Structures are given as C-alpha cells and as structure tokens.
Amino acid sequence: MRIGLIGTGRIGTFHAEVLSRHPAVGSLLVADADPERAAAVATRTGATAVTVDAMFTGGGLPDALVICSATAAHAPLIARAARAGLPAFCEKPIALDLPGTLGALAEVEAAGSVLQLGFMRRFDAGYAEARAAVREGRLGRLHTVRATTSDPAPPPAAYLPLSGGLYRDCLVHDFDILRWVTGREVREVYATGSDAGPAMFREAGDVDTAAVLLTLDDGTLATATATRCNGAGYDVRMELAGELDQLAVGLDDRTPLTSAEPDGPGSPPKPWPGFLERFAPAYEAELDAFLRVARGELANPCDGREALHALRIAEACEVSRRERRPVAMAEIPGG
C-alpha cells in the first residue's frame, strides 16, 4: 500500500516509524507545514517528503491517509480526504467544537468514505480484557467505574490555548473508553476543576486538575479524574467494580503508585514516563487495524461518530464546570 501521513510532530513521527516497518506498506509519503521537519522524518524512516497539497492531487495519490497535524487542521484535512475518496485515520479530535466536528462528519458521510479516529485505548490489551469481562458478566452487575489520567508534567504553555482544555484534550480518552468498555451511554455529568497549579493554566482559562461524576444510562456511577501535574509518572487506569468481582486496568509494576502500608509495594523502579511508552503496542495495533479497514478487510473499529459522542461528554463537562451544576446529555446538541 501507498500511505500518506500529514503532520510530523511527536505522534506523527511515531506513526511514521510504525508505518515504515509495516509489511503492508510499500511506500510512505510524509508532509508537514514545516517542510524541514517532514524532510527529517522522511530521512529517518525511508519515506518520501512531499507537500500537503501533493497528497490530494496528481497521479500519485496514496491509498489511504493518516492525519497527525495540528488540531486546527484536522477537520479541513478530513474533508479533503473525503472529497478525494481517501480512507483516513485521524488523531483525536476531529475538531475542538461541535460545529466543526459535525461539519467534517457531514463531508465524510456525503462522500461515503472511511474515517477512523485515534482512540488508541480501544486497542490496549487491558481495556479489551475489561470490556470482555463486563460483556460476559464476570463482574456481575456493574455499579462503579473509576477512571484516571495523570500526566507527569504540564505541556508547554503555548499548547494550552490550542488544546481545547483538559476535558476535550485529555479526559476525552476516558469518556470514549468508558462507553466502549461498559457498552452504556452517559446520561448526566457533574464536573469541577482546579487551576491552583502553574499560572499558565489560569492565563489560558484552563484547569490543571479535574474531576467528573458521570451517571450512565443504567444507573452505573463513574468518576473520571485527570491532572497535568503528577510528578510520580504517567498514570492511566480504570477500575471496574461489580457485585461479583473487581477488575483494574493499568495496574502493573510500572504504575506510579506507592503503598502507604508497612508491607505494601514501594514505588516502581521504572514508572511510565509518558503516553507513547505506555500505549506503544496500542498505537501500533490501531494503525494495523486502519490498514485492514482501508483494504476492506475489517469493519471500522472507531468511526467519527464515536469521537462525536466523546466530545459531547467533554462539552457537557465544560458547561457543568462553568455553571456549577449537573448537565444532562440531552442538553448538548449533536446527539
């Protein structure tokens, strides 16, 4: 296959390396708004550097497109791929707001093209096992879910105004995986946040730490917490408690937790440093799935509508935090 990739930042470079060694990829084209950065990644991976426009014109169109550009470019590139008839994989989000998301989805649906979103946790072995346990009834009636995402250090200050905020940029992964694991929809959210950390969060109108209480449509209660300031390491977990059993995702010898009990485990010698290390196998698996989707061998495991559902939950959280009240999902457009 001839694969195009747009965006050669940190995640784009990682994806380019994965694609360059995939047996189904015969040639790889890379492009970036910064041509020098694209050229450097092309040299590193054996790809060919081209312009963004070259991905959509001429006789050298790729068979499929991977979009890892800056968030503001996602929706326009999704629309261009749809009009060109290119199956597209895009890192989340489609857009930072509902109108932009709905507009891009309309382009995909009008063209009848394929769009797969990069919610990599769906391809993580632990989350897949948790989904199977819930669906098979091994936990009994599920009554409580606890999800957490903790970054070891804040991102650069310049990133915050472009990120969409902690709910849309970070917790959106927890919202997606909560739906995927449980098979339930969120009925209502109550969200709060704190900007008591570095001043750059207050200056950006964002929070560095957040907590959300979510009520699912079957009455299950879920909490989702996130912070940008977890000095112990990168910590992403989900705990599911049912009437018969409990199960934890992300609990291993690299989880950055230290027991306060006299005989409990100490701090891990090599805590997870970041998302690429923690989810590297999942990132590889989602790209492999996309190539199979593009070849017509696999049904789309995470289409654009899934991203819309997660974004609507994040939007409800923003309303809840701002207005200090529970927000029913029925209040959020796009459902």
Coordinates of N, CA, C and O in Angstrom, one line a residue, residues 167-239:
Y167 N -10.7 18.8 29.6 CA -11.8 17.8 29.3 C -11.7 17.3 27.9 O -11.9 16.1 27.6
R168 N -11.5 18.3 26.9 CA -11.5 17.9 25.5 C -10.2 17.2 25.1 O -10.2 16.4 24.2
D169 N -9.1 17.6 25.6 CA -7.8 17.1 25.2 C -7.4 15.9 25.9 O -6.8 15.0 25.3
C170 N -7.7 15.7 27.2 CA -7.2 14.6 28.0 C -8.3 13.7 28.4 O -8.3 12.5 28.1
L171 N -9.3 14.2 29.1 CA -10.3 13.3 29.6 C -11.2 12.7 28.5 O -11.9 11.7 28.8
V172 N -11.2 13.3 27.3 CA -12.0 12.7 26.2 C -11.6 11.3 26.0 O -12.5 10.5 25.6
H173 N -10.4 10.9 26.3 CA -10.0 9.5 26.1 C -10.8 8.6 27.2 O -11.2 7.5 26.9
D174 N -10.9 9.1 28.4 CA -11.6 8.4 29.4 C -13.1 8.3 29.1 O -13.7 7.3 29.3
F175 N -13.6 9.4 28.5 CA -15.1 9.3 28.1 C -15.3 8.3 27.0 O -16.3 7.6 27.1
D176 N -14.4 8.3 26.1 CA -14.6 7.3 25.0 C -14.4 5.8 25.5 O -15.3 5.0 25.2
I177 N -13.4 5.6 26.3 CA -13.2 4.2 26.8 C -14.2 3.8 27.8 O -14.6 2.6 27.9
L178 N -14.8 4.7 28.5 CA -15.9 4.4 29.4 C -17.1 3.8 28.6 O -17.7 2.8 29.0
R179 N -17.5 4.5 27.5 CA -18.5 4.0 26.7 C -18.2 2.6 26.1 O -19.0 1.7 26.0
W180 N -16.9 2.5 25.6 CA -16.5 1.3 24.9 C -16.5 0.1 25.8 O -16.9 -1.0 25.4
V181 N -15.9 0.3 27.0 CA -15.8 -0.8 27.9 C -17.2 -1.3 28.5 O -17.5 -2.5 28.5
T182 N -18.0 -0.3 28.9 CA -19.3 -0.6 29.5 C -20.4 -0.9 28.6 O -21.4 -1.6 28.9
G183 N -20.3 -0.4 27.3 CA -21.4 -0.5 26.4 C -22.6 0.3 26.7 O -23.7 0.2 26.2
R184 N -22.4 1.3 27.6 CA -23.5 2.2 28.1 C -23.3 3.6 27.6 O -22.1 4.0 27.3
E185 N -24.3 4.4 27.6 CA -24.2 5.8 27.3 C -24.2 6.7 28.6 O -24.8 6.2 29.6
V186 N -23.6 7.8 28.6 CA -23.6 8.7 29.7 C -24.9 9.5 29.7 O -25.3 10.1 28.6
R187 N -25.6 9.6 30.8 CA -26.9 10.3 30.9 C -26.7 11.7 31.5 O -27.4 12.6 31.0
E188 N -25.8 11.8 32.4 CA -25.6 13.1 33.1 C -24.2 13.2 33.6 O -23.5 12.2 34.0
V189 N -23.6 14.5 33.7 CA -22.3 14.7 34.2 C -22.4 15.9 35.2 O -23.2 16.8 35.1
Y190 N -21.4 15.8 36.2 CA -21.2 16.9 37.1 C -19.7 17.1 37.2 O -19.0 16.1 37.6
A191 N -19.2 18.2 36.7 CA -17.7 18.4 36.6 C -17.2 19.6 37.4 O -17.9 20.6 37.5
T192 N -16.0 19.5 37.9 CA -15.3 20.6 38.5 C -13.9 20.5 38.2 O -13.4 19.5 37.7
G193 N -13.2 21.6 38.4 CA -11.8 21.6 38.1 C -11.0 22.6 38.9 O -11.6 23.5 39.6
S194 N -9.7 22.5 39.0 CA -8.9 23.4 39.8 C -7.8 24.0 38.9 O -7.1 23.2 38.1
D195 N -7.5 25.3 39.0 CA -6.4 25.9 38.3 C -5.4 26.4 39.4 O -4.7 27.4 39.1
A196 N -5.3 25.7 40.5 CA -4.4 26.1 41.6 C -2.9 25.9 41.3 O -2.0 26.2 42.1
G197 N -2.6 25.2 40.2 CA -1.2 24.8 39.8 C -0.5 26.0 39.1 O -0.7 27.2 39.4
P198 N 0.3 25.7 38.1 CA 1.0 26.7 37.4 C 0.1 27.8 36.8 O -1.0 27.5 36.3
A199 N 0.6 29.0 36.8 CA -0.2 30.2 36.4 C -0.7 30.1 34.9 O -1.7 30.7 34.6
M200 N 0.1 29.3 34.1 CA -0.3 29.3 32.7 C -1.6 28.7 32.5 O -2.3 29.0 31.5
F201 N -2.1 27.9 33.4 CA -3.5 27.3 33.2 C -4.5 28.4 33.4 O -5.5 28.5 32.7
R202 N -4.3 29.2 34.4 CA -5.3 30.3 34.7 C -5.3 31.3 33.5 O -6.3 31.8 33.1
E203 N -4.1 31.6 33.0 CA -3.9 32.5 31.9 C -4.6 32.0 30.6 O -5.1 32.8 29.8
A204 N -4.7 30.7 30.5 CA -5.3 30.1 29.3 C -6.8 29.8 29.5 O -7.5 29.3 28.6
G205 N -7.3 30.1 30.7 CA -8.7 29.8 31.0 C -8.9 28.3 31.2 O -10.1 27.8 31.0
D206 N -7.9 27.5 31.5 CA -8.0 26.1 31.6 C -7.8 25.7 33.1 O -7.5 26.5 33.9
V207 N -7.9 24.4 33.3 CA -7.6 23.8 34.7 C -6.5 22.8 34.5 O -6.3 22.2 33.5
D208 N -5.7 22.6 35.6 CA -4.7 21.6 35.6 C -5.1 20.3 36.2 O -4.5 19.3 36.0
T209 N -6.2 20.3 36.9 CA -6.8 19.1 37.6 C -8.3 19.2 37.5 O -8.9 20.2 37.6
A210 N -8.9 18.0 37.2 CA -10.3 18.0 37.0 C -10.9 16.7 37.6 O -10.2 15.7 37.6
A211 N -12.2 16.7 38.0 CA -12.9 15.6 38.4 C -14.3 15.6 37.8 O -14.9 16.7 37.8
V212 N -14.8 14.5 37.4 CA -16.1 14.4 36.8 C -16.9 13.2 37.4 O -16.3 12.1 37.6
L213 N -18.1 13.4 37.8 CA -19.0 12.3 38.2 C -20.0 12.1 37.0 O -20.7 13.1 36.6
L214 N -20.0 10.9 36.5 CA -20.9 10.6 35.3 C -21.9 9.5 35.7 O -21.5 8.5 36.4
T215 N -23.2 9.7 35.4 CA -24.2 8.7 35.6 C -24.5 8.1 34.3 O -24.9 8.8 33.3
L216 N -24.4 6.8 34.2 CA -24.7 6.1 33.0 C -26.1 5.8 32.8 O -26.9 5.9 33.8
D217 N -26.6 5.3 31.7 CA -28.0 5.2 31.4 C -28.6 4.0 32.1 O -29.8 3.8 32.1
D218 N -27.8 3.1 32.7 CA -28.3 2.0 33.5 C -28.1 2.3 35.0 O -28.4 1.4 35.8
G219 N -27.7 3.5 35.4 CA -27.6 3.8 36.8 C -26.2 3.6 37.3 O -25.9 4.0 38.5
T220 N -25.3 3.0 36.6 CA -23.9 2.9 37.0 C -23.3 4.2 37.2 O -23.5 5.2 36.4
L221 N -22.5 4.4 38.3 CA -21.8 5.6 38.6 C -20.3 5.5 38.2 O -19.7 4.5 38.5
A222 N -19.9 6.5 37.6 CA -18.5 6.5 37.1 C -17.8 7.9 37.6 O -18.5 8.9 37.5
T223 N -16.6 7.8 37.9 CA -15.8 9.0 38.1 C -14.6 9.0 37.2 O -14.1 8.0 36.8
A224 N -14.2 10.2 36.7 CA -13.1 10.4 35.8 C -12.3 11.6 36.4 O -12.9 12.6 36.5
T225 N -11.0 11.3 36.7 CA -10.2 12.4 37.2 C -9.0 12.5 36.3 O -8.5 11.6 35.6
A226 N -8.4 13.8 36.2 CA -7.2 14.0 35.4 C -6.4 15.1 36.0 O -7.0 16.0 36.7
T227 N -5.1 15.0 35.8 CA -4.2 16.1 36.2 C -3.1 16.2 35.2 O -2.7 15.2 34.6
R228 N -2.5 17.4 35.1 CA -1.3 17.6 34.3 C -0.1 17.6 35.2 O 1.0 17.8 34.7
C229 N -0.2 17.4 36.5 CA 0.9 17.6 37.4 C 1.1 16.4 38.3 O 1.2 16.5 39.6
N230 N 1.3 15.2 37.8 CA 1.5 14.0 38.5 C 3.0 13.6 38.5 O 3.4 12.8 37.7
G231 N 3.8 14.2 39.4 CA 5.2 14.0 39.4 C 5.7 12.6 39.5 O 6.8 12.3 39.2
A232 N 4.8 11.7 40.0 CA 5.3 10.3 40.2 C 5.4 9.6 38.8 O 6.2 8.6 38.8
G233 N 4.8 10.1 37.8 CA 4.9 9.4 36.5 C 3.5 9.4 35.8 O 2.6 10.0 36.2
Y234 N 3.5 8.8 34.6 CA 2.3 8.8 33.8 C 1.4 7.6 34.3 O 1.8 6.5 34.4
D235 N 0.2 8.0 34.7 CA -0.7 7.1 35.3 C -2.1 7.1 34.6 O -2.8 8.1 34.7
V236 N -2.4 6.0 33.9 CA -3.7 5.8 33.3 C -4.3 4.5 33.8 O -3.7 3.5 33.5
R237 N -5.4 4.6 34.5 CA -6.0 3.4 35.0 C -7.6 3.4 34.9 O -8.1 4.5 34.7
M238 N -8.2 2.3 35.0 CA -9.6 2.2 35.1 C -9.9 1.0 36.1 O -9.3 -0.1 35.9
E239 N -10.8 1.3 37.0 CA -11.2 0.3 38.0 C -12.7 0.0 37.8 O -13.4 1.0 37.8

